[in-house]
Coordinates of N, CA and C in Angstrom, one line a residue:
X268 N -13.4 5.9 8.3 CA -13.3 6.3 6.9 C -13.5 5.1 6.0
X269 N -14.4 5.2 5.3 CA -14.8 4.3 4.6 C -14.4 3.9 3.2
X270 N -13.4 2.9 2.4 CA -12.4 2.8 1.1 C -12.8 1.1 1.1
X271 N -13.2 1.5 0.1 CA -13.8 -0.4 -0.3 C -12.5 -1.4 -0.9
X272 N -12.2 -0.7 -1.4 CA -10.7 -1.5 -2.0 C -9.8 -1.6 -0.7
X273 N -9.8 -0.8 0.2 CA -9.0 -1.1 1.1 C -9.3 -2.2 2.1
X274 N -11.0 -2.5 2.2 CA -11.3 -3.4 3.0 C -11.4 -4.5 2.1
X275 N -11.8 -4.7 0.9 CA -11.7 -5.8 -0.1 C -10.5 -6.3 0.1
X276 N -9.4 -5.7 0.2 CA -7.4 -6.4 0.4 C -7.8 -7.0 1.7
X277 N -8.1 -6.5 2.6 CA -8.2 -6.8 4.4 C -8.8 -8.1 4.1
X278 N -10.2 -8.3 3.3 CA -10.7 -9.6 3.6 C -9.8 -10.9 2.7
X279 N -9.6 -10.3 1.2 CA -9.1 -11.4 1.0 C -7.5 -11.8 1.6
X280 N -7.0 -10.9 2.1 CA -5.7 -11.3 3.1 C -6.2 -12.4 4.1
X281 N -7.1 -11.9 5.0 CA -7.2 -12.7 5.8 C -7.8 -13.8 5.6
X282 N -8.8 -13.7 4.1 CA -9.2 -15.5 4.0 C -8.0 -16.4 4.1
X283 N -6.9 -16.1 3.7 CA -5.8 -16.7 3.0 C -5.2 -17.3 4.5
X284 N -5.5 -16.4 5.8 CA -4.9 -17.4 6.6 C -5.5 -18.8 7.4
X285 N -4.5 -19.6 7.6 CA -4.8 -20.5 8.0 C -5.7 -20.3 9.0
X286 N -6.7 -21.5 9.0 CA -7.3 -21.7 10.1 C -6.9 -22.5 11.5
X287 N -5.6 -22.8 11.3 CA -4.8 -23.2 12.3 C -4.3 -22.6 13.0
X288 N -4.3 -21.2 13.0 CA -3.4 -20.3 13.8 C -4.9 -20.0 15.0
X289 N -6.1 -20.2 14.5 CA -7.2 -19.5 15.2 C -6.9 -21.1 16.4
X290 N -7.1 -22.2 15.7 CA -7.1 -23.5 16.4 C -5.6 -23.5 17.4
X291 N -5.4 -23.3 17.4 CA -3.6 -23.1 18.1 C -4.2 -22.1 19.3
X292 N -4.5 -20.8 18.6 CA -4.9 -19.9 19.9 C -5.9 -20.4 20.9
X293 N -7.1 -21.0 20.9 CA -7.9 -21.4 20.8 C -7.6 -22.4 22.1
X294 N -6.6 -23.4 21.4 CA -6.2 -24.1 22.9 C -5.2 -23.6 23.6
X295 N -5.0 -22.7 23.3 CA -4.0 -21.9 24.5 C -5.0 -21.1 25.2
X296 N -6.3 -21.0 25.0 CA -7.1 -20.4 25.7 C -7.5 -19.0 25.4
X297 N -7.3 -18.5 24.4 CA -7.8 -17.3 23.5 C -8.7 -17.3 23.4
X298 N -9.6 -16.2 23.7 CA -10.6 -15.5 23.3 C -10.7 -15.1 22.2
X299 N -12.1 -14.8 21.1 CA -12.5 -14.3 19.7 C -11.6 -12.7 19.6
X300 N -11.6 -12.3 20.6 CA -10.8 -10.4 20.6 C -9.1 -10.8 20.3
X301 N -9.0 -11.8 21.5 CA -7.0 -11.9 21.5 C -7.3 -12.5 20.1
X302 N -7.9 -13.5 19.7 CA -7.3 -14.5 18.2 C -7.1 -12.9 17.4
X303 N -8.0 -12.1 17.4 CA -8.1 -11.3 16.3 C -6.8 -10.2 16.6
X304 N -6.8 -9.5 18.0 CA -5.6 -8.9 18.2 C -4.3 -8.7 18.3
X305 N -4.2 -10.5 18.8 CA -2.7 -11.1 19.0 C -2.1 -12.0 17.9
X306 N -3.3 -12.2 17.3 CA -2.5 -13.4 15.9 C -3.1 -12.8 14.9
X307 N -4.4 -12.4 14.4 CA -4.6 -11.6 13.0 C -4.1 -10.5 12.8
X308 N -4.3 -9.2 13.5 CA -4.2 -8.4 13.1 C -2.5 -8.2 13.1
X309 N -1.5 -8.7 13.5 CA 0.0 -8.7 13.5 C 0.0 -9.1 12.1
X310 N -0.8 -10.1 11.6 CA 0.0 -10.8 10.5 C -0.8 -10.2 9.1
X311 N -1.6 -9.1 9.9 CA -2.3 -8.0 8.3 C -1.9 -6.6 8.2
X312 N -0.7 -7.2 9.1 CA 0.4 -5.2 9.0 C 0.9 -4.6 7.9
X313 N 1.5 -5.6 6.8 CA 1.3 -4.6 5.6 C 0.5 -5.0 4.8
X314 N -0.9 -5.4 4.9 CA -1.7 -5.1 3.9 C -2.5 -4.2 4.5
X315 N -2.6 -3.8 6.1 CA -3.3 -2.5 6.4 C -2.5 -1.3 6.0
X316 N -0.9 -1.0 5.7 CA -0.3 -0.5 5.7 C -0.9 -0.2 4.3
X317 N -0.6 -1.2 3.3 CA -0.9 -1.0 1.7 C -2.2 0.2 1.6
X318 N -2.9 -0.5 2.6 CA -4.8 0.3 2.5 C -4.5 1.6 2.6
X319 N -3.7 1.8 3.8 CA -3.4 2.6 4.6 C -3.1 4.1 3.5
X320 N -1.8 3.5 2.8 CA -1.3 4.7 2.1 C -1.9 4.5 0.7
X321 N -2.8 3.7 0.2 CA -3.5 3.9 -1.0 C -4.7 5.1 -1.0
X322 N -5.7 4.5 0.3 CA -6.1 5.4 0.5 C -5.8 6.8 1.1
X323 N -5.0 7.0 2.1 CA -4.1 8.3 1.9 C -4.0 9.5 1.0
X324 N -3.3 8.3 -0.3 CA -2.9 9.3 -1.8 C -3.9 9.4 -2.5
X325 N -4.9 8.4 -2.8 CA -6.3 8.6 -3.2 C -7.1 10.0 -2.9
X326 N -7.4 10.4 -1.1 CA -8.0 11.4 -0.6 C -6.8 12.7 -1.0
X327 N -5.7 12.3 -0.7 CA -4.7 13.9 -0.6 C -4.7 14.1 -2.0
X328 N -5.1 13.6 -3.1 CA -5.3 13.6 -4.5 C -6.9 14.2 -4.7
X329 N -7.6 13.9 -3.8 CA -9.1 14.5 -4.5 C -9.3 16.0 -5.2
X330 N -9.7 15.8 -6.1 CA -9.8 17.1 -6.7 C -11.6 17.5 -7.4
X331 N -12.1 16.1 -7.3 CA -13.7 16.4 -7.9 C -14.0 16.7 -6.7
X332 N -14.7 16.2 -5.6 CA -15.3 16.4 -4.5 C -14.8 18.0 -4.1
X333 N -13.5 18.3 -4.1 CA -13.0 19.3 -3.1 C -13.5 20.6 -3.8
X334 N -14.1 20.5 -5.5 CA -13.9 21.2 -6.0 C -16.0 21.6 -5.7
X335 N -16.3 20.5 -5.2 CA -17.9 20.7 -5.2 C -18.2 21.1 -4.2
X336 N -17.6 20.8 -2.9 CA -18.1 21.1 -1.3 C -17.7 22.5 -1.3
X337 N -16.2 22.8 -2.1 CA -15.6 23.8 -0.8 C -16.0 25.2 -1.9
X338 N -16.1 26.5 -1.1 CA -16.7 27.3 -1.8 C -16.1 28.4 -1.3
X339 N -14.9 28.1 -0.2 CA -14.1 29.5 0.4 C -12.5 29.3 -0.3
X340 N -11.8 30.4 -0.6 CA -10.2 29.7 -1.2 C -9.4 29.6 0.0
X341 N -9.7 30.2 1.1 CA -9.0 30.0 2.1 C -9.2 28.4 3.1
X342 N -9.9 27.6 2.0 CA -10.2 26.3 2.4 C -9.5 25.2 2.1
X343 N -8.9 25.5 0.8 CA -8.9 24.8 -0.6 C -8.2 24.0 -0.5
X344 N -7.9 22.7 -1.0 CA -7.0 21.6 -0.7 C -5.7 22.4 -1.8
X345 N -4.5 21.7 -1.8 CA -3.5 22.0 -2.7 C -3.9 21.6 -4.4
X346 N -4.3 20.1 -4.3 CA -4.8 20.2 -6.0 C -5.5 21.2 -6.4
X347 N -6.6 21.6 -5.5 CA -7.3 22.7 -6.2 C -6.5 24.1 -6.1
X348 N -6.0 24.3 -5.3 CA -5.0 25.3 -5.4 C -4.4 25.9 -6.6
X349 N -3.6 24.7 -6.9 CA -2.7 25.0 -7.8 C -3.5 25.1 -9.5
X350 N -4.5 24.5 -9.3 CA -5.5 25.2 -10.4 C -6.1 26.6 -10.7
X351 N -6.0 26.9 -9.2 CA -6.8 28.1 -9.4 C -5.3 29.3 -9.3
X352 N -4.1 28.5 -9.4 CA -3.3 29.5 -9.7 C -2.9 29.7 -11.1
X353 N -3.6 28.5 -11.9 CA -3.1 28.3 -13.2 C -3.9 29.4 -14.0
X354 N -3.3 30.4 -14.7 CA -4.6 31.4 -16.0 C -4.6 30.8 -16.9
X355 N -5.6 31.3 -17.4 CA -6.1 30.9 -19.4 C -5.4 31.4 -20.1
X356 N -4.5 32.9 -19.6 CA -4.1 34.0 -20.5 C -2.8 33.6 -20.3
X357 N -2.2 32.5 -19.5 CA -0.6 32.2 -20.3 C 0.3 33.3 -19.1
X358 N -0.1 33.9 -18.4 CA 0.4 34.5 -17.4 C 0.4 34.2 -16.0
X359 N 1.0 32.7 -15.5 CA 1.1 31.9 -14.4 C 2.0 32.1 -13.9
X360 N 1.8 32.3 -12.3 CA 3.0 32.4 -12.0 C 4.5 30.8 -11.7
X361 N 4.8 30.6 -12.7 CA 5.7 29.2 -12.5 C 6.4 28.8 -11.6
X362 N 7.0 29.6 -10.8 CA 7.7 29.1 -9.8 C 6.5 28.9 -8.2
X363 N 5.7 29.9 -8.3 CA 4.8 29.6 -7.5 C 4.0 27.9 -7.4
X364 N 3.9 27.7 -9.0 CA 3.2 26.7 -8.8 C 4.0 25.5 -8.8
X365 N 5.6 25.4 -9.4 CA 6.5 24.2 -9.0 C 6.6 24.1 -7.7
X366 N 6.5 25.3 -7.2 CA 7.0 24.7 -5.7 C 5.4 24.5 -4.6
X367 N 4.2 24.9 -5.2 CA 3.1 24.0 -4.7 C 2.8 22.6 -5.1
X368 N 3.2 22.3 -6.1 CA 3.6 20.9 -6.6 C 4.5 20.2 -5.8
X369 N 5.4 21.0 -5.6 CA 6.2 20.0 -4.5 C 5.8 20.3 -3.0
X370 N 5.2 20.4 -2.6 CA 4.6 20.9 -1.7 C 3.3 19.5 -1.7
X371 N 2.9 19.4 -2.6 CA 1.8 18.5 -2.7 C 2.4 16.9 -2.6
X372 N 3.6 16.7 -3.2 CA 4.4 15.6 -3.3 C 5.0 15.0 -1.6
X373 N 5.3 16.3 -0.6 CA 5.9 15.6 -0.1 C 5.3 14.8 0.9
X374 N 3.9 15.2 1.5 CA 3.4 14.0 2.3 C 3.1 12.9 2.3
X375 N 2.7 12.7 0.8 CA 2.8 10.9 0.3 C 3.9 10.4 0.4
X376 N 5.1 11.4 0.0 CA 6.5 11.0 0.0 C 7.0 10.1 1.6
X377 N 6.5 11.0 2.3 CA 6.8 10.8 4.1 C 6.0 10.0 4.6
X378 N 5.0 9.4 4.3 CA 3.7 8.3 4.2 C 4.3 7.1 3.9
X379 N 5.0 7.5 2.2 CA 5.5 6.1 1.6 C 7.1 5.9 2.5
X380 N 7.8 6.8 2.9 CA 9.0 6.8 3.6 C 9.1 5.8 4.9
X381 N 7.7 6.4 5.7 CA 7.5 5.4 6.6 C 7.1 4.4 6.3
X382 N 6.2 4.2 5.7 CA 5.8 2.7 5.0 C 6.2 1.8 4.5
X383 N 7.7 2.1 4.3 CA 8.3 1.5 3.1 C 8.0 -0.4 3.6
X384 N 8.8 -0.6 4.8 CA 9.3 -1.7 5.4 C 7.7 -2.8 4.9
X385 N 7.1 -2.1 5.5 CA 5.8 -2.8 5.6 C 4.9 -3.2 4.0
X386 N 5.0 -2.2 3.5 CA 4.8 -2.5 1.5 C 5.9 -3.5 1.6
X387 N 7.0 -3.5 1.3 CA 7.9 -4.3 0.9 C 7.9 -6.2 1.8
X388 N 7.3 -6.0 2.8 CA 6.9 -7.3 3.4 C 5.7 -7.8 2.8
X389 N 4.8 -6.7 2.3 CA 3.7 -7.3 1.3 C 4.0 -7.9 -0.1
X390 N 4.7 -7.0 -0.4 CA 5.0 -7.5 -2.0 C 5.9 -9.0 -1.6
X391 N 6.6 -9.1 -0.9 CA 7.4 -10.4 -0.1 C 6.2 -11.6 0.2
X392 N 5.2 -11.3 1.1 CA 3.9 -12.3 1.2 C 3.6 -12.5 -0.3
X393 N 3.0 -11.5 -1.0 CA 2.7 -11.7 -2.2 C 3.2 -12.7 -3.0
X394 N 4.4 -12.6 -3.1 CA 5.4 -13.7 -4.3 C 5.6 -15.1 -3.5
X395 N 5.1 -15.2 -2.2 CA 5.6 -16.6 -1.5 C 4.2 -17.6 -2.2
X396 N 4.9 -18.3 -2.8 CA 3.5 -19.7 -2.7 C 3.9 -20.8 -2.1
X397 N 2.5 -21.6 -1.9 CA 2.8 -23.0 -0.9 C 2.9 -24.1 -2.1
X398 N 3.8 -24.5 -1.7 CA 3.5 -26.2 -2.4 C 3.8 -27.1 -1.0
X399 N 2.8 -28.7 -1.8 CA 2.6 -29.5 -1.2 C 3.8 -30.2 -1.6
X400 N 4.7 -30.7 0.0 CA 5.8 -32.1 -0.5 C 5.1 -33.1 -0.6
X401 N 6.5 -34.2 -0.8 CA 6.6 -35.2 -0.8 C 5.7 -35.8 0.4
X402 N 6.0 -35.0 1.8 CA 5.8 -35.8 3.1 C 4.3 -35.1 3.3
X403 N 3.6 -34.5 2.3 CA 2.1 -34.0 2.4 C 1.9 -32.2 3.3
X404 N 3.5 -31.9 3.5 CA 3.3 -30.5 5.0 C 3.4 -29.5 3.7
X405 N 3.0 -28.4 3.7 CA 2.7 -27.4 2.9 C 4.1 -26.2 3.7
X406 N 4.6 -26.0 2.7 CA 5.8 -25.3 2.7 C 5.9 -24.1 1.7
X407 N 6.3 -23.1 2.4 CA 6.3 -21.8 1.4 C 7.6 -21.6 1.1
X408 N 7.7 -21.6 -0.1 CA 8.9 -21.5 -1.0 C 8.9 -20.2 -1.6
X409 N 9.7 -19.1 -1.7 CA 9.9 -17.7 -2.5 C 10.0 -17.9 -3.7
X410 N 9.5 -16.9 -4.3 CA 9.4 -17.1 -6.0 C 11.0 -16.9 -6.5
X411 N 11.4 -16.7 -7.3 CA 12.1 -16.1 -8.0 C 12.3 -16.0 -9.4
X412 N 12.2 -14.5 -10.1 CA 12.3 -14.5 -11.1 C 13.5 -14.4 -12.0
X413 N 13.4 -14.7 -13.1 CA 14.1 -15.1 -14.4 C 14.4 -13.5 -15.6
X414 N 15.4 -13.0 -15.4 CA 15.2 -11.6 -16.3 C 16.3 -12.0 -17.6
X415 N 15.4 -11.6 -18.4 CA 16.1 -11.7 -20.0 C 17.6 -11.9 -20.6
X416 N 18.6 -11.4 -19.1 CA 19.8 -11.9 -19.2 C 20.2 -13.3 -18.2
X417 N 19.1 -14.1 -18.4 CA 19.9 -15.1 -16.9 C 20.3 -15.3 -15.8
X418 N 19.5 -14.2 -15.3 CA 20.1 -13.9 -13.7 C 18.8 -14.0 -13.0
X419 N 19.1 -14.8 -11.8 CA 18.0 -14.8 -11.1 C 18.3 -14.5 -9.6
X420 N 16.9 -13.7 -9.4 CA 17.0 -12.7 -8.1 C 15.8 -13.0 -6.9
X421 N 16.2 -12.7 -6.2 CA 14.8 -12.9 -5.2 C 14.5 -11.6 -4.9
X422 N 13.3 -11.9 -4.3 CA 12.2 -10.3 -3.9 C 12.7 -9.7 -3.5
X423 N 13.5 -9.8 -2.9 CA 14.2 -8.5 -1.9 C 15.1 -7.6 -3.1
X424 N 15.6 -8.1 -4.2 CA 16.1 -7.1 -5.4 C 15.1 -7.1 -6.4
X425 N 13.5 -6.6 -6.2 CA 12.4 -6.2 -6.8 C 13.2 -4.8 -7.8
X426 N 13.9 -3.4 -7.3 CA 13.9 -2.4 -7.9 C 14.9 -3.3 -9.2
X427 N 16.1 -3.9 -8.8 CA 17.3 -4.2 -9.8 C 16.0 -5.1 -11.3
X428 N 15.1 -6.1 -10.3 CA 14.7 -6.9 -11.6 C 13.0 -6.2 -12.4
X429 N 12.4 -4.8 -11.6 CA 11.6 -4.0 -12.3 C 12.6 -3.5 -13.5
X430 N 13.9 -3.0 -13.2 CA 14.0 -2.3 -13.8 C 14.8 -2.6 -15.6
X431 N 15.7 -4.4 -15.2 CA 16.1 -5.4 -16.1 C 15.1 -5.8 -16.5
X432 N 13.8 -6.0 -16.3 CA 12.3 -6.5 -17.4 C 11.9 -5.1 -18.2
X433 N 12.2 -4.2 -17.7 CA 11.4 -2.8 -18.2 C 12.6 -2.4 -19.5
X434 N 13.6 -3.0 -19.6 CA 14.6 -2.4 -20.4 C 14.5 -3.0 -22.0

């Protein structure tokens, strides 16, 4: 399946890693497949995860395309569904269509459920930057932010400090 933004994340993740980890494998006697197997691909688990469920909700969201190929109703994806339960004349049926709406909600929901761990170790890579010490070794230090009342939080309380910046 082909998602360009999802492979655009994959590459620039992986530019970002060291080329020491391939040099390390390398003399341990790894091959081009293991470096990629046993040391890249572990360390691009949630940003394949990220791809993963972007594009997911992206496709389970289609509603142009679904509405151009498909030509049977007994085909139909749920967005288009619930369109074609909607009338012009104001006579819908509303419970039918809350509860296809939630119906539509829950497998992203169960997507992002399982995912969670793995998003949340991204957004974690994300906020880590390197500085250079004193002694020249490059060290990753966690960010932490600063919210309008003085308190400062690390990544792991992202919901508490979305929600003290949003207020």
């Amino acid at each position: 399946i082909y998602y360009p933004l999802g492979l655009l994340m994959l590459r620039q993740f992986m530019m970002t890693i060291p080329k020491s980890y391939d040099e390390a494998a390398v003399c341990d006697g790894a091959g081009k497949l293991t470096i990629f197997f046993r040391v890249i691909l572990p360390m691009s688990k949630s940003t394949i995860m990220v791809a993963f469920v972007m594009h997911f909700v992206s496709v389970w969201n289609n509603f142009f395309s679904a509405m151009i190929f498909l030509n049977s109703t007994a085909k139909m994806t749920l967005p288009l569904g619930i369109t074609v339960l909607n009338t012009t004349d104001g006579n819908s049926n509303m419970p039918l269509m809350t509860s296809a709406v939630l119906l539509t909600l829950i497998p992203p929901m169960i997507i992002y459920i399982f995912g969670q761990k793995y998003l949340m170790q991204g957004i974690w890579l994300g906020q880590k930057k390197e500085k250079t010490s004193n002694t020249g070794k490059n060290e990753a230090i966690p960010v932490t932010v600063q919210s309008s009342q003085s308190e400062s939080f690390q990544a792991g309380d992202l919901i508490l400090t979305v929600s003290l910046i949003s207020r």
